[in-house]
mmCIF file of C-alpha atoms in Angstrom:
data_model
loop_
_atom_site.group_PDB
_atom_site.id
_atom_site.type_symbol
_atom_site.label_atom_id
_atom_site.label_comp_id
_atom_site.label_asym_id
_atom_site.label_seq_id
_atom_site.Cartn_x
_atom_site.Cartn_y
_atom_site.Cartn_z
ATOM 1 C CA MET A 1435 0.000 0.000 0.000
ATOM 2 C CA ASN A 1436 1.507 3.369 -0.978
ATOM 3 C CA PRO A 1437 2.411 5.898 1.779
ATOM 4 C CA SER A 1438 -0.377 8.346 0.857
ATOM 5 C CA THR A 1439 -3.024 5.643 1.221
ATOM 6 C CA VAL A 1440 -1.543 4.549 4.549
ATOM 7 C CA ARG A 1441 -1.664 8.094 5.917
ATOM 8 C CA LEU A 1442 -5.208 8.650 4.657
ATOM 9 C CA ASN A 1443 -6.469 5.399 6.214
ATOM 10 C CA PHE A 1444 -4.792 6.363 9.473
ATOM 11 C CA LYS A 1445 -6.633 9.704 9.501
ATOM 12 C CA LEU A 1446 -9.923 7.968 8.760
ATOM 13 C CA ASN A 1447 -9.237 5.636 11.670
ATOM 14 C CA LEU A 1448 -8.690 8.643 13.950
ATOM 15 C CA ILE A 1449 -12.007 10.107 12.802
ATOM 16 C CA ARG A 1450 -13.795 6.874 13.635
ATOM 17 C CA HIS A 1451 -12.463 6.779 17.200
ATOM 18 C CA LEU A 1452 -12.952 10.473 17.959
ATOM 19 C CA ARG A 1453 -16.346 11.066 16.367
ATOM 20 C CA ASP A 1454 -19.567 11.937 18.202
ATOM 21 C CA GLY A 1455 -17.820 13.965 20.888
ATOM 22 C CA LYS A 1456 -15.779 11.045 22.245
ATOM 23 C CA ARG A 1457 -12.517 12.140 23.849
ATOM 24 C CA MET A 1458 -9.240 10.235 24.234
ATOM 25 C CA THR A 1459 -5.736 10.811 25.517
ATOM 26 C CA LEU A 1460 -2.716 10.256 23.299
ATOM 27 C CA GLU A 1461 -2.022 7.027 25.204
ATOM 28 C CA GLU A 1462 -5.537 5.735 24.485
ATOM 29 C CA LEU A 1463 -5.247 6.664 20.815
ATOM 30 C CA ALA A 1464 -1.865 4.928 20.630
ATOM 31 C CA SER A 1465 -3.252 1.710 22.100
ATOM 32 C CA ILE A 1466 -6.142 1.649 19.620
ATOM 33 C CA THR A 1467 -4.327 2.702 16.452
ATOM 34 C CA GLY A 1468 -1.106 0.816 17.117
ATOM 35 C CA ILE A 1469 0.961 4.004 16.636
ATOM 36 C CA ASN A 1470 3.013 4.506 19.788
ATOM 37 C CA ASN A 1471 5.036 7.470 18.556
ATOM 38 C CA ARG A 1472 3.490 10.628 20.066
ATOM 39 C CA LYS A 1473 5.043 12.800 17.386
ATOM 40 C CA ASP A 1474 3.322 10.832 14.606
ATOM 41 C CA LEU A 1475 -0.018 11.012 16.414
ATOM 42 C CA LYS A 1476 0.255 14.763 16.891
ATOM 43 C CA GLU A 1477 1.224 15.251 13.240
ATOM 44 C CA GLN A 1478 -1.819 13.326 12.064
ATOM 45 C CA LEU A 1479 -4.129 15.278 14.376
ATOM 46 C CA GLY A 1480 -2.542 18.499 13.157
ATOM 47 C CA GLU A 1481 -3.053 17.575 9.508
ATOM 48 C CA LEU A 1482 -6.690 16.780 10.215
ATOM 49 C CA PHE A 1483 -7.176 20.242 11.656
ATOM 50 C CA PHE A 1484 -5.019 22.384 9.387
ATOM 51 C CA LEU A 1485 -5.121 20.590 6.030
ATOM 52 C CA GLY A 1486 -8.441 18.774 6.114
ATOM 53 C CA ALA A 1487 -6.739 15.833 4.392
ATOM 54 C CA THR A 1488 -9.776 13.544 4.625
ATOM 55 C CA PRO A 1489 -12.897 12.860 2.550
ATOM 56 C CA HIS A 1490 -14.699 15.483 4.652
ATOM 57 C CA ILE A 1491 -14.902 19.222 4.030
ATOM 58 C CA ALA A 1492 -12.099 20.848 5.984
ATOM 59 C CA ASP A 1493 -14.144 23.529 7.755
ATOM 60 C CA LEU A 1494 -16.607 20.900 9.046
ATOM 61 C CA ILE A 1495 -13.876 19.203 11.098
ATOM 62 C CA GLN A 1496 -13.240 20.440 14.616
ATOM 63 C CA VAL A 1497 -10.232 19.016 16.448
ATOM 64 C CA ASP A 1498 -10.260 20.101 20.079
ATOM 65 C CA TYR A 1499 -7.633 19.723 22.815
ATOM 66 C CA ASP A 1500 -8.573 20.054 26.496
ATOM 67 C CA SER A 1501 -5.479 20.906 28.555
ATOM 68 C CA GLU A 1502 -7.214 20.143 31.868
ATOM 69 C CA THR A 1503 -8.022 16.527 30.973
ATOM 70 C CA ASP A 1504 -5.203 16.152 28.407
ATOM 71 C CA THR A 1505 -7.659 14.704 25.883
ATOM 72 C CA PHE A 1506 -8.427 15.197 22.208
ATOM 73 C CA GLY A 1507 -11.867 15.317 20.639
ATOM 74 C CA LEU A 1508 -13.223 15.445 17.111
ATOM 75 C CA ILE A 1509 -16.639 16.903 16.265
ATOM 76 C CA LEU A 1510 -18.374 16.157 12.971
ATOM 77 C CA PRO A 1511 -21.815 17.466 11.917
ATOM 78 C CA PHE A 1512 -23.000 13.874 11.434
ATOM 79 C CA ARG A 1513 -21.562 10.386 11.060
ATOM 80 C CA PHE A 1514 -20.217 10.398 7.515
ATOM 81 C CA ASP A 1515 -19.140 6.768 7.509
ATOM 82 C CA SER A 1516 -22.588 5.393 8.345
ATOM 83 C CA SER A 1517 -25.025 8.095 7.224
ATOM 84 C CA LEU A 1518 -24.159 8.150 3.525
ATOM 85 C CA ARG A 1519 -25.263 4.637 2.573
ATOM 86 C CA LEU A 1520 -26.764 4.596 -0.913
ATOM 87 C CA SER A 1521 -29.196 1.983 -2.184
ATOM 88 C CA ILE A 1522 -29.015 0.609 -5.742
ATOM 89 C CA ARG A 1523 -31.866 2.965 -6.684
ATOM 90 C CA GLU A 1524 -29.986 5.988 -5.310
ATOM 91 C CA TRP A 1525 -26.775 4.949 -7.108
ATOM 92 C CA LEU A 1526 -28.702 4.695 -10.379
ATOM 93 C CA THR A 1527 -30.351 8.083 -9.842
ATOM 94 C CA LEU A 1528 -27.000 9.694 -9.056
ATOM 95 C CA ARG A 1529 -25.478 8.069 -12.115
ATOM 96 C CA LYS A 1530 -28.262 9.403 -14.351
ATOM 97 C CA ILE A 1531 -27.812 12.939 -12.973
ATOM 98 C CA LEU A 1532 -24.058 12.843 -13.587
ATOM 99 C CA GLU A 1533 -24.524 11.499 -17.116
ATOM 100 C CA GLU A 1534 -26.825 14.443 -17.880
ATOM 101 C CA ILE A 1535 -24.284 16.879 -16.417
ATOM 102 C CA THR A 1536 -21.428 15.502 -18.545
ATOM 103 C CA GLU A 1537 -23.587 15.800 -21.671
ATOM 104 C CA THR A 1538 -24.954 19.304 -21.066
ATOM 105 C CA SER A 1539 -22.470 21.195 -18.882
ATOM 106 C CA SER A 1540 -20.363 23.845 -20.602
ATOM 107 C CA ASP A 1541 -18.103 24.352 -17.574
ATOM 108 C CA PRO A 1542 -14.887 22.304 -18.091
ATOM 109 C CA GLN A 1543 -14.184 22.011 -14.359
ATOM 110 C CA THR A 1544 -17.712 20.800 -13.539
ATOM 111 C CA ASN A 1545 -17.620 18.406 -16.478
ATOM 112 C CA SER A 1546 -14.263 16.965 -15.425
ATOM 113 C CA THR A 1547 -15.365 16.457 -11.811
ATOM 114 C CA ALA A 1548 -18.634 14.841 -12.885
ATOM 115 C CA ARG A 1549 -16.792 12.440 -15.199
ATOM 116 C CA LYS A 1550 -14.411 11.339 -12.434
ATOM 117 C CA ILE A 1551 -17.293 10.632 -10.064
ATOM 118 C CA LEU A 1552 -19.204 8.889 -12.852
ATOM 119 C CA GLN A 1553 -16.264 6.565 -13.554
ATOM 120 C CA LYS A 1554 -16.288 5.438 -9.922
ATOM 121 C CA ILE A 1555 -20.039 4.814 -9.973
ATOM 122 C CA VAL A 1556 -19.779 2.851 -13.242
ATOM 123 C CA SER A 1557 -17.398 0.455 -11.471
ATOM 124 C CA ILE A 1558 -20.165 -0.197 -8.920
ATOM 125 C CA VAL A 1559 -23.221 -0.088 -11.215
ATOM 126 C CA PRO A 1560 -22.350 -1.303 -14.739
ATOM 127 C CA VAL A 1561 -24.445 -0.209 -17.715
ATOM 128 C CA ALA A 1562 -25.955 -3.655 -18.254
ATOM 129 C CA GLY A 1563 -27.064 -3.817 -14.647
ATOM 130 C CA GLN A 1564 -28.697 -0.394 -14.831
ATOM 131 C CA GLU A 1565 -30.607 -1.184 -18.021
ATOM 132 C CA ALA A 1566 -31.711 -4.590 -16.747
ATOM 133 C CA LEU A 1567 -32.922 -3.196 -13.436
ATOM 134 C CA SER A 1568 -35.065 -0.542 -15.139
ATOM 135 C CA SER A 1569 -36.466 -3.130 -17.544
ATOM 136 C CA TYR A 1570 -37.277 -5.577 -14.740
ATOM 137 C CA LYS A 1571 -39.135 -2.932 -12.756
ATOM 138 C CA ALA A 1572 -41.198 -1.890 -15.786
ATOM 139 C CA ASP A 1573 -42.096 -5.516 -16.596
ATOM 140 C CA ILE A 1574 -43.011 -6.288 -12.982
ATOM 141 C CA GLN A 1575 -45.258 -3.240 -12.747
ATOM 142 C CA GLU A 1576 -46.938 -4.253 -16.022
ATOM 143 C CA ALA A 1577 -47.506 -7.800 -14.722
ATOM 144 C CA ILE A 1578 -48.983 -6.492 -11.465
ATOM 145 C CA ARG A 1579 -51.369 -4.178 -13.339
ATOM 146 C CA ASN A 1580 -52.500 -6.940 -15.704
ATOM 147 C CA GLU A 1581 -52.481 -9.657 -12.996
ATOM 148 C CA LYS A 1582 -50.141 -11.884 -15.018
ATOM 149 C CA SER A 1583 -47.558 -14.357 -13.732
ATOM 150 C CA ILE A 1584 -43.807 -13.808 -14.197
ATOM 151 C CA ASP A 1585 -41.134 -16.269 -15.335
ATOM 152 C CA LEU A 1586 -37.680 -15.477 -13.990
ATOM 153 C CA GLU A 1587 -34.208 -16.916 -13.514
ATOM 154 C CA TYR A 1588 -32.927 -16.199 -10.031
ATOM 155 C CA GLN A 1589 -29.480 -16.456 -8.449
ATOM 156 C CA SER A 1590 -29.973 -16.620 -4.689
ATOM 157 C CA ARG A 1591 -27.104 -15.556 -2.443
ATOM 158 C CA THR A 1592 -26.981 -18.987 -0.826
ATOM 159 C CA GLY A 1593 -27.415 -21.070 -3.992
ATOM 160 C CA GLU A 1594 -24.657 -22.188 -6.357
ATOM 161 C CA LYS A 1595 -26.748 -22.374 -9.544
ATOM 162 C CA PRO A 1596 -29.511 -20.084 -10.866
ATOM 163 C CA THR A 1597 -33.032 -21.509 -10.724
ATOM 164 C CA ARG A 1598 -36.085 -20.871 -12.883
ATOM 165 C CA ARG A 1599 -39.152 -19.645 -11.000
ATOM 166 C CA LYS A 1600 -42.769 -18.929 -11.851
ATOM 167 C CA VAL A 1601 -44.021 -16.108 -9.632
ATOM 168 C CA ASP A 1602 -47.374 -14.421 -9.106
ATOM 169 C CA PRO A 1603 -46.213 -10.806 -8.525
ATOM 170 C CA TRP A 1604 -47.825 -8.913 -5.663
ATOM 171 C CA PHE A 1605 -45.724 -5.868 -4.787
ATOM 172 C CA LEU A 1606 -42.536 -4.099 -5.853
ATOM 173 C CA PHE A 1607 -40.971 -2.377 -2.859
ATOM 174 C CA HIS A 1608 -37.758 -0.797 -1.666
ATOM 175 C CA SER A 1609 -35.687 -1.616 1.449
ATOM 176 C CA LEU A 1610 -32.043 -0.540 0.871
ATOM 177 C CA GLU A 1611 -32.440 -2.538 -2.389
ATOM 178 C CA ASP A 1612 -35.416 -3.187 -4.689
ATOM 179 C CA TYR A 1613 -37.454 -6.328 -4.038
ATOM 180 C CA LEU A 1614 -40.255 -8.212 -5.769
ATOM 181 C CA LEU A 1615 -42.693 -9.831 -3.361
ATOM 182 C CA GLY A 1616 -44.911 -12.571 -4.742
ATOM 183 C CA TYR A 1617 -46.069 -16.164 -4.615
ATOM 184 C CA CYS A 1618 -43.401 -18.627 -5.812
ATOM 185 C CA HIS A 1619 -44.918 -21.698 -7.496
ATOM 186 C CA GLU A 1620 -41.581 -23.519 -7.146
ATOM 187 C CA ARG A 1621 -41.640 -23.224 -3.344
ATOM 188 C CA ASN A 1622 -45.437 -23.023 -2.968
ATOM 189 C CA ALA A 1623 -45.097 -20.044 -0.629
ATOM 190 C CA PRO A 1624 -44.643 -16.238 -0.617
ATOM 191 C CA ARG A 1625 -41.066 -15.205 -1.386
ATOM 192 C CA ASN A 1626 -38.972 -12.020 -1.665
ATOM 193 C CA PHE A 1627 -36.774 -11.668 -4.751
ATOM 194 C CA ARG A 1628 -34.000 -9.102 -4.792
ATOM 195 C CA LEU A 1629 -33.925 -7.460 -8.234
ATOM 196 C CA ASP A 1630 -30.115 -7.403 -8.281
ATOM 197 C CA ASN A 1631 -30.135 -11.230 -8.269
ATOM 198 C CA ILE A 1632 -32.596 -11.680 -11.153
ATOM 199 C CA LEU A 1633 -30.725 -12.837 -14.279
ATOM 200 C CA PHE A 1634 -33.712 -13.059 -16.633
ATOM 201 C CA LEU A 1635 -37.357 -11.983 -16.401
ATOM 202 C CA LYS A 1636 -40.379 -11.973 -18.695
ATOM 203 C CA VAL A 1637 -44.107 -11.486 -18.242
ATOM 204 C CA GLY A 1638 -45.965 -14.749 -18.804
ATOM 205 C CA SER A 1639 -49.376 -15.368 -20.343
ATOM 206 C CA ASP A 1640 -50.901 -17.159 -17.339
ATOM 207 C CA PRO A 1641 -53.118 -15.160 -14.969
ATOM 208 C CA ILE A 1642 -52.082 -15.120 -11.313
ATOM 209 C CA SER A 1643 -53.628 -17.919 -9.265
ATOM 210 C CA GLN A 1644 -52.483 -16.783 -5.820
ATOM 211 C CA PRO A 1645 -53.503 -13.160 -5.026
ATOM 212 C CA ALA A 1646 -51.805 -11.246 -2.220
ATOM 213 C CA GLY A 1647 -54.708 -11.358 0.222
ATOM 214 C CA ARG A 1648 -53.153 -8.809 2.583
ATOM 215 C CA LYS A 1649 -51.961 -5.213 2.530
ATOM 216 C CA LYS A 1650 -48.536 -4.377 1.188
ATOM 217 C CA SER A 1651 -47.538 -2.750 4.515
ATOM 218 C CA GLU A 1652 -48.081 -6.029 6.395
ATOM 219 C CA TYR A 1653 -45.771 -7.968 4.086
ATOM 220 C CA ILE A 1654 -43.111 -5.264 4.229
ATOM 221 C CA ARG A 1655 -43.216 -5.194 8.041
ATOM 222 C CA GLU A 1656 -42.797 -8.985 8.180
ATOM 223 C CA PHE A 1657 -39.935 -8.822 5.683
ATOM 224 C CA GLU A 1658 -38.080 -6.157 7.683
ATOM 225 C CA GLU A 1659 -38.488 -8.201 10.881
ATOM 226 C CA PHE A 1660 -37.185 -11.292 9.094
ATOM 227 C CA ARG A 1661 -34.173 -9.390 7.717
ATOM 228 C CA LYS A 1662 -33.238 -7.968 11.129
ATOM 229 C CA ASN A 1663 -33.678 -11.318 12.885
ATOM 230 C CA ARG A 1664 -31.507 -13.031 10.282
ATOM 231 C CA GLU A 1665 -28.703 -10.505 10.815
ATOM 232 C CA ASN A 1666 -28.939 -10.755 14.613
ATOM 233 C CA SER A 1667 -28.798 -14.561 14.525
ATOM 234 C CA SER A 1668 -25.877 -14.807 12.092
ATOM 235 C CA GLY A 1669 -22.583 -16.395 13.068
ATOM 236 C CA ILE A 1670 -19.422 -14.587 14.163
ATOM 237 C CA ALA A 1671 -16.163 -14.538 12.203
ATOM 238 C CA GLU A 1672 -12.665 -13.711 13.476
ATOM 239 C CA ILE A 1673 -10.559 -11.628 11.110
ATOM 240 C CA TRP A 1674 -6.886 -10.682 11.169
ATOM 241 C CA HIS A 1675 -6.331 -7.310 9.482
ATOM 242 C CA THR A 1676 -3.732 -4.564 9.199
ATOM 243 C CA LYS A 1677 -4.411 -1.214 10.839
ATOM 244 C CA GLU A 1678 -4.388 0.524 7.443
ATOM 245 C CA VAL A 1679 -7.570 -1.207 6.244
ATOM 246 C CA PHE A 1680 -9.438 -1.090 9.554
ATOM 247 C CA TYR A 1681 -11.520 1.975 8.699
ATOM 248 C CA ASN A 1682 -12.829 0.701 5.350
ATOM 249 C CA LEU A 1683 -13.300 -2.865 6.623
ATOM 250 C CA ASN A 1684 -15.190 -1.591 9.657
ATOM 251 C CA ARG A 1685 -17.528 0.457 7.445
ATOM 252 C CA LYS A 1686 -18.572 -2.706 5.649
ATOM 253 C CA LEU A 1687 -18.652 -5.237 8.497
ATOM 254 C CA GLY A 1688 -18.978 -3.297 11.769
ATOM 255 C CA LEU A 1689 -15.920 -4.752 13.505
ATOM 256 C CA GLU A 1690 -15.527 -5.496 17.197
ATOM 257 C CA ARG A 1691 -11.874 -4.927 18.109
ATOM 258 C CA THR A 1692 -9.875 -7.233 20.389
ATOM 259 C CA ASP A 1693 -6.488 -6.712 22.064
ATOM 260 C CA GLU A 1694 -4.880 -9.629 20.221
ATOM 261 C CA THR A 1695 -2.199 -8.975 17.591
ATOM 262 C CA LYS A 1696 0.318 -11.050 15.652
ATOM 263 C CA LYS A 1697 3.245 -10.368 13.343
ATOM 264 C CA SER A 1698 3.743 -12.147 10.023
ATOM 265 C CA ASN A 1699 6.431 -11.292 7.456
ATOM 266 C CA HIS A 1700 7.141 -8.028 9.320
ATOM 267 C CA VAL A 1701 3.459 -7.009 9.105
ATOM 268 C CA VAL A 1702 1.379 -6.477 12.261
ATOM 269 C CA TYR A 1703 -2.164 -7.875 12.160
ATOM 270 C CA HIS A 1704 -4.958 -7.011 14.600
ATOM 271 C CA LEU A 1705 -7.764 -9.436 15.456
ATOM 272 C CA SER A 1706 -11.395 -8.287 15.178
ATOM 273 C CA LYS A 1707 -14.784 -9.992 15.179
ATOM 274 C CA ALA A 1708 -17.715 -9.410 12.819
ATOM 275 C CA LYS A 1709 -21.191 -10.779 12.116
ATOM 276 C CA ILE A 1710 -21.273 -12.921 8.993
ATOM 277 C CA ARG A 1711 -24.917 -12.090 8.093
ATOM 278 C CA GLU A 1712 -24.745 -13.905 4.742
ATOM 279 C CA GLU A 1713 -21.788 -16.066 3.732
ATOM 280 C CA ASN A 1714 -21.433 -15.234 0.020
ATOM 281 C CA TRP A 1715 -21.710 -11.496 0.663
ATOM 282 C CA PHE A 1716 -19.250 -11.782 3.563
ATOM 283 C CA LEU A 1717 -16.585 -13.487 1.444
ATOM 284 C CA GLU A 1718 -17.119 -11.051 -1.447
ATOM 285 C CA THR A 1719 -16.493 -8.230 1.033
ATOM 286 C CA LEU A 1720 -13.202 -9.707 2.305
ATOM 287 C CA LEU A 1721 -11.574 -10.734 -0.992
ATOM 288 C CA PRO A 1722 -10.834 -7.212 -2.366
ATOM 289 C CA PHE A 1723 -8.677 -6.427 0.699
ATOM 290 C CA GLY A 1724 -6.116 -9.018 -0.416
ATOM 291 C CA LYS A 1725 -3.260 -9.837 1.946
ATOM 292 C CA ASN A 1726 -4.293 -7.036 4.324
ATOM 293 C CA VAL A 1727 -7.057 -9.323 5.637
ATOM 294 C CA VAL A 1728 -6.755 -12.947 6.818
ATOM 295 C CA LEU A 1729 -9.840 -14.900 7.891
ATOM 296 C CA LYS A 1730 -9.190 -16.890 11.098
ATOM 297 C CA SER A 1731 -12.584 -18.523 11.673
ATOM 298 C CA PRO A 1732 -15.033 -20.177 11.113
ATOM 299 C CA THR A 1733 -13.132 -23.068 9.519
ATOM 300 C CA HIS A 1734 -15.631 -23.806 6.745
ATOM 301 C CA LEU A 1735 -15.427 -20.199 5.499
ATOM 302 C CA VAL A 1736 -11.626 -20.283 5.653
ATOM 303 C CA LYS A 1737 -11.719 -23.285 3.299
ATOM 304 C CA ARG A 1738 -14.182 -21.504 1.007
ATOM 305 C CA ILE A 1739 -12.118 -18.336 0.743
ATOM 306 C CA LEU A 1740 -8.965 -20.364 0.006
ATOM 307 C CA GLY A 1741 -10.878 -22.042 -2.804
ATOM 308 C CA GLU A 1742 -11.942 -18.643 -4.158
ATOM 309 C CA ILE A 1743 -8.334 -17.432 -4.112
ATOM 310 C CA GLU A 1744 -7.191 -20.552 -5.987
ATOM 311 C CA LEU A 1745 -9.784 -19.894 -8.702
ATOM 312 C CA ILE A 1746 -8.602 -16.284 -9.027
ATOM 313 C CA LEU A 1747 -4.959 -17.375 -9.393
ATOM 314 C CA ARG A 1748 -5.686 -19.945 -12.121
#
């Protein structure tokens, strides 16, 4: 990892520990960040205050030192790392706005900035995915209006192979992502289908045979309860990670730090715990961090991630 990235991740880590009015001494910051050199800590705090070298706007950062308690504090207007979560719908809307700006703006600086942001969003939401999502939503709404069944190919997060499903569509609703709620004839029960996982969809000719029977709000409430319960009951993983990636890894997984560390090939790793929630998503989150993250447990996921790495290296 290049020195600029290391320094930036270190500043982001400081922000995480000092946000929301929490105060710490230099000794406490050193024990958490792994940086025992007081001079380095003071330099990083100084750069936060004077240079604003973070993803935040410089004048919104307030670094405060209390000489009576010998503690530092950081005040932000709101929690940037957790408040700016965008759903697939919001990403697509933002992408559309930026595309319009790049096509119509006559200001070179605005156009250049918009294109840079757009390139980053394209890496998250490819063109094919955007077009397919819009098409799926239009077809689902048409099927609901005309009370027609839907034939779709679905890749569940827990399944290895896509499956074909016949669904009587009931509702199209939004909860962080877009979902189709309907009666699945394959499972003979109501099911939720995340639009991101639909590989193929077409409106069939058969009329629906299983109407909703209840209000949309009741199904949505049950779905949200199910989603929360599933997250709360998920297993726990132990992860070795370097201090440089802690901030970004914590944003995705919500890490619980431990005091345990180890050194391997002159690199210091810190041990943290995280909820797995859903295994495929969990592994997909870890893989991009490369050698900066090492999964310790559970054993069956360690074997799976080693298999994924072998496939990548082939």
